Amino acid sequence: MTQTTETNRDPYPYAYAYRVDGRVPAGPYAGALAETEGRMGIDGTAVLTVRVHDAGQHGVTRREAAESLAWGYGVRTRRVYADLLADRLDRHALRIEGAPLAVARFAADLPGLLAAIEAAATAMMRRLAGWMRDSAHGQRWTEYHSPQDWRTERRYWRRAFIRHLARFVGPYVPETGAEMPDWSEDWLRIPSRIAQAMGPTIDTEAVRDHMTEALLFAQAVTAEPRIIEPTPQPRTRYASVYDAIHAPQEYSQELGNVVTTYGPDPDAGTELETAAAVGAEDDERQAEADDQVTAAAVEARAELTEPATAPQVSGPPTGRPAPDRAAAAVRIVRRRSPYGSIRTHSSPQARARGRRRPPQRADRAAPSTSPTGTTRKATPPVTADRRTHAATSGGNR
């Protein structure tokens, strides 16, 4: 363990010094507004990643300007994912693809192009302030808006002007011939037209960096060659239609001579006529044979005294008797004994249960039902003894 003494003690134990003079404003950023990451990879097309600087919190605006500048240089751009799983884009990174020389030139010129575009935007903001002060549209706008609204409008107008101006800058951008509008028009509504007129004022050759372009191309890395799978053989044996048409005749043990043709055959008309004639002769022969078989069948059936009970196998189909479909039909036989329970023979108990109840006797009065739903008690029948008793009782009274 090293002992600390007064001689080797660090007089400044902290890596930074405190400022007691208050807040110190940061100076303007003077570095490059874009830089390349890694080496350019070449695999048929070159791929290079660039990153724009976020000075003044304008990183997103610079990235969008770089995407518009790529069209003027003949390259393609693709945004880079900071976190692929979270689907989060990197705000300031951009991937460039295209021809190696075009990609190297665009990456070398991008810092100077962004600086020139922002300088043109700053100069244009001064002219916009003069238009706001001296034009009738600008004076009317200031009457209805506050200074805070003007600061917000300038901020958004500058970003829109930079995005539109980048579309008209580059070596391959055609000349538009647009002119600056006069002060009688509303400049706040036409930033794209003003950017189109200011595009030719930016000289791409003045900001070109030949040394950086050569260095990027010299340090390019050739990617590993991709494994090219063999091309599958075509299903046909012939490489082209011409070879199939002019293929020689082949011989097959089953089919004989095999001629490979393509399209209509000039001699097909004669062959079709011959085939039609042969087919007509075959039809006539078949009709004569059918007539002979039918006549023989009629004669054989006339000789039979009784209809045959079984079909004649040796005879033709027309001479066989028609089967009796009614005799062969399925009949449903209903038995007299019910099959409600699992028994096949009727027993005395079953006959007793199935016997009908005898009718009621006439002298037994059935209970009557009144409309109110009450049941009256049945009156017993009057017998001879009761009649005598009733008569005696009446006489005594």
Coordinates of C-alpha atoms in Angstrom, one line a residue, residues 174-368:
P174 CA -31.9 20.1 -61.8
E175 CA -32.2 23.9 -62.1
T176 CA -35.6 25.2 -61.2
G177 CA -35.3 28.8 -62.3
A178 CA -37.5 30.0 -59.3
E179 CA -37.2 33.7 -58.3
M180 CA -37.6 35.4 -54.9
P181 CA -41.1 36.8 -54.3
D182 CA -41.6 40.5 -53.9
W183 CA -42.7 42.2 -50.6
S184 CA -46.4 42.3 -51.7
E185 CA -46.7 38.6 -51.0
D186 CA -47.1 36.8 -47.6
W187 CA -43.6 35.3 -47.0
L188 CA -44.8 33.5 -43.9
R189 CA -46.9 31.1 -46.0
I190 CA -44.3 30.3 -48.8
P191 CA -41.1 29.0 -47.2
S192 CA -40.8 26.3 -49.8
R193 CA -40.9 28.8 -52.7
I194 CA -38.2 31.0 -51.1
A195 CA -36.1 27.9 -50.4
Q196 CA -36.4 26.8 -54.0
A197 CA -35.1 30.3 -55.1
M198 CA -32.2 30.2 -52.6
G199 CA -31.1 26.6 -53.5
P200 CA -28.7 27.6 -56.4
T201 CA -26.9 30.1 -54.2
I202 CA -25.2 27.3 -52.2
D203 CA -22.1 26.1 -54.1
T204 CA -21.5 22.4 -53.5
E205 CA -18.0 22.6 -55.1
A206 CA -17.0 25.2 -52.6
V207 CA -17.7 22.9 -49.6
R208 CA -16.3 19.8 -51.2
D209 CA -13.6 18.0 -49.2
H210 CA -11.4 15.9 -51.6
M211 CA -9.0 14.7 -48.9
T212 CA -11.8 13.3 -46.6
E213 CA -13.5 11.7 -49.6
A214 CA -10.3 9.9 -50.6
L215 CA -9.6 8.8 -47.0
L216 CA -13.1 7.3 -46.6
F217 CA -12.7 5.4 -49.9
A218 CA -9.2 4.2 -49.0
Q219 CA -10.2 2.9 -45.6
A220 CA -13.2 1.1 -46.9
V221 CA -13.6 -2.5 -45.8
T222 CA -14.7 -5.2 -48.3
A223 CA -17.3 -7.4 -46.7
E224 CA -17.0 -11.1 -46.8
P225 CA -18.5 -12.6 -50.0
R226 CA -21.9 -14.0 -49.6
I227 CA -22.5 -17.7 -50.2
I228 CA -24.2 -17.9 -53.5
E229 CA -26.4 -21.0 -53.7
P230 CA -26.3 -23.0 -57.0
T231 CA -29.0 -22.2 -59.4
P232 CA -31.5 -25.1 -59.5
Q233 CA -31.6 -26.9 -62.7
P234 CA -34.7 -26.3 -64.8
R235 CA -37.3 -29.0 -64.8
T236 CA -37.2 -29.4 -68.6
R237 CA -34.3 -31.1 -70.3
Y238 CA -34.0 -28.3 -72.8
A239 CA -32.4 -25.0 -72.0
S240 CA -34.6 -23.0 -74.3
V241 CA -37.6 -23.2 -76.5
Y242 CA -35.4 -23.3 -79.6
D243 CA -33.6 -26.4 -78.4
A244 CA -37.0 -28.1 -77.6
I245 CA -38.3 -27.4 -81.2
H246 CA -35.1 -28.6 -82.9
A247 CA -34.6 -31.6 -80.7
P248 CA -33.8 -34.9 -82.6
Q249 CA -36.2 -37.7 -82.6
E250 CA -36.0 -40.1 -79.7
Y251 CA -36.9 -43.8 -79.4
S252 CA -38.9 -45.3 -76.5
Q253 CA -39.3 -49.0 -75.9
E254 CA -43.0 -48.5 -75.0
L255 CA -44.0 -45.7 -77.3
G256 CA -41.7 -46.1 -80.2
N257 CA -40.4 -43.0 -82.0
V258 CA -41.1 -39.9 -79.9
V259 CA -41.1 -36.6 -81.8
T260 CA -40.9 -33.4 -79.7
T261 CA -42.7 -30.6 -81.3
Y262 CA -43.7 -27.1 -80.2
G263 CA -46.7 -25.3 -81.7
P264 CA -49.0 -26.4 -84.5
D265 CA -47.8 -29.0 -86.9
P266 CA -48.2 -28.1 -90.6
D267 CA -49.0 -31.8 -91.4
A268 CA -51.6 -32.1 -88.7
G269 CA -54.5 -31.5 -91.1
T270 CA -53.9 -34.7 -93.1
E271 CA -53.5 -36.7 -89.9
L272 CA -56.7 -35.5 -88.4
E273 CA -58.6 -36.3 -91.6
T274 CA -57.2 -39.8 -91.6
A275 CA -58.1 -40.3 -87.9
A276 CA -61.6 -39.1 -88.6
A277 CA -62.1 -41.6 -91.4
V278 CA -60.8 -44.5 -89.4
G279 CA -63.0 -43.5 -86.5
A280 CA -66.1 -43.4 -88.7
E281 CA -65.3 -47.0 -90.0
D282 CA -64.9 -48.2 -86.4
D283 CA -68.3 -46.7 -85.5
E284 CA -70.0 -48.5 -88.4
R285 CA -68.5 -51.8 -87.5
Q286 CA -69.6 -51.4 -83.8
A287 CA -73.1 -50.6 -84.9
E288 CA -73.4 -53.7 -87.1
A289 CA -72.1 -55.9 -84.2
D290 CA -74.6 -54.4 -81.8
D291 CA -77.5 -55.1 -84.3
Q292 CA -76.4 -58.7 -84.6
V293 CA -76.2 -59.2 -80.9
T294 CA -79.7 -57.6 -80.4
A295 CA -81.3 -59.9 -83.1
A296 CA -79.8 -63.0 -81.5
A297 CA -81.0 -62.0 -78.1
V298 CA -84.6 -61.5 -79.4
E299 CA -84.6 -64.9 -81.0
A300 CA -83.3 -66.6 -77.9
R301 CA -85.9 -65.0 -75.8
A302 CA -88.7 -66.0 -78.1
E303 CA -87.7 -69.7 -77.9
L304 CA -88.0 -69.7 -74.1
T305 CA -91.5 -71.1 -73.0
E306 CA -91.2 -69.8 -69.4
P307 CA -89.3 -66.8 -68.1
A308 CA -86.1 -67.8 -66.5
T309 CA -86.0 -67.5 -62.7
A310 CA -82.2 -66.7 -62.8
P311 CA -80.4 -64.5 -65.2
Q312 CA -78.6 -66.2 -68.0
V313 CA -74.9 -65.7 -67.5
S314 CA -74.0 -67.0 -71.0
G315 CA -76.4 -64.7 -72.8
P316 CA -75.9 -61.1 -73.7
P317 CA -77.2 -58.3 -71.4
T318 CA -80.2 -57.7 -73.6
G319 CA -81.4 -61.3 -73.3
R320 CA -81.4 -61.6 -69.6
P321 CA -84.8 -61.3 -67.8
A322 CA -85.4 -58.2 -65.7
P323 CA -85.2 -59.0 -61.9
D324 CA -88.3 -58.9 -59.9
R325 CA -87.8 -55.8 -57.8
A326 CA -91.1 -56.2 -55.9
A327 CA -90.1 -59.7 -54.6
A328 CA -86.7 -58.5 -53.6
A329 CA -88.0 -55.4 -51.8
V330 CA -87.6 -55.2 -48.0
R331 CA -90.8 -55.7 -46.1
I332 CA -91.6 -54.4 -42.6
V333 CA -93.4 -57.1 -40.6
R334 CA -95.3 -55.8 -37.6
R335 CA -96.0 -58.2 -34.7
R336 CA -99.1 -58.3 -32.7
S337 CA -97.3 -58.5 -29.4
P338 CA -96.0 -55.1 -28.3
Y339 CA -92.3 -54.6 -27.6
G340 CA -92.6 -51.9 -24.9
S341 CA -90.7 -54.1 -22.4
I342 CA -88.0 -56.5 -23.0
R343 CA -90.0 -59.7 -23.3
T344 CA -90.8 -61.8 -26.4
H345 CA -93.7 -63.9 -25.0
S346 CA -96.9 -62.6 -23.5
S347 CA -97.5 -63.7 -19.9
P348 CA -100.8 -63.8 -17.9
Q349 CA -99.8 -60.7 -16.0
A350 CA -99.3 -58.8 -19.2
R351 CA -102.7 -60.0 -20.5
A352 CA -104.3 -59.0 -17.2
R353 CA -102.7 -55.5 -17.3
G354 CA -103.7 -55.0 -20.9
R355 CA -107.3 -56.1 -20.3
R356 CA -109.8 -53.3 -20.5
R357 CA -111.8 -52.2 -17.4
P358 CA -115.5 -53.1 -17.3
P359 CA -118.0 -50.3 -17.5
Q360 CA -119.5 -48.9 -14.3
R361 CA -122.8 -50.1 -13.0
A362 CA -125.9 -48.1 -13.7
D363 CA -127.1 -47.9 -10.1
R364 CA -123.8 -46.3 -9.0
A365 CA -124.0 -42.6 -9.5
A366 CA -120.9 -40.9 -10.6
P367 CA -119.8 -37.9 -8.8
S368 CA -121.1 -34.7 -10.4

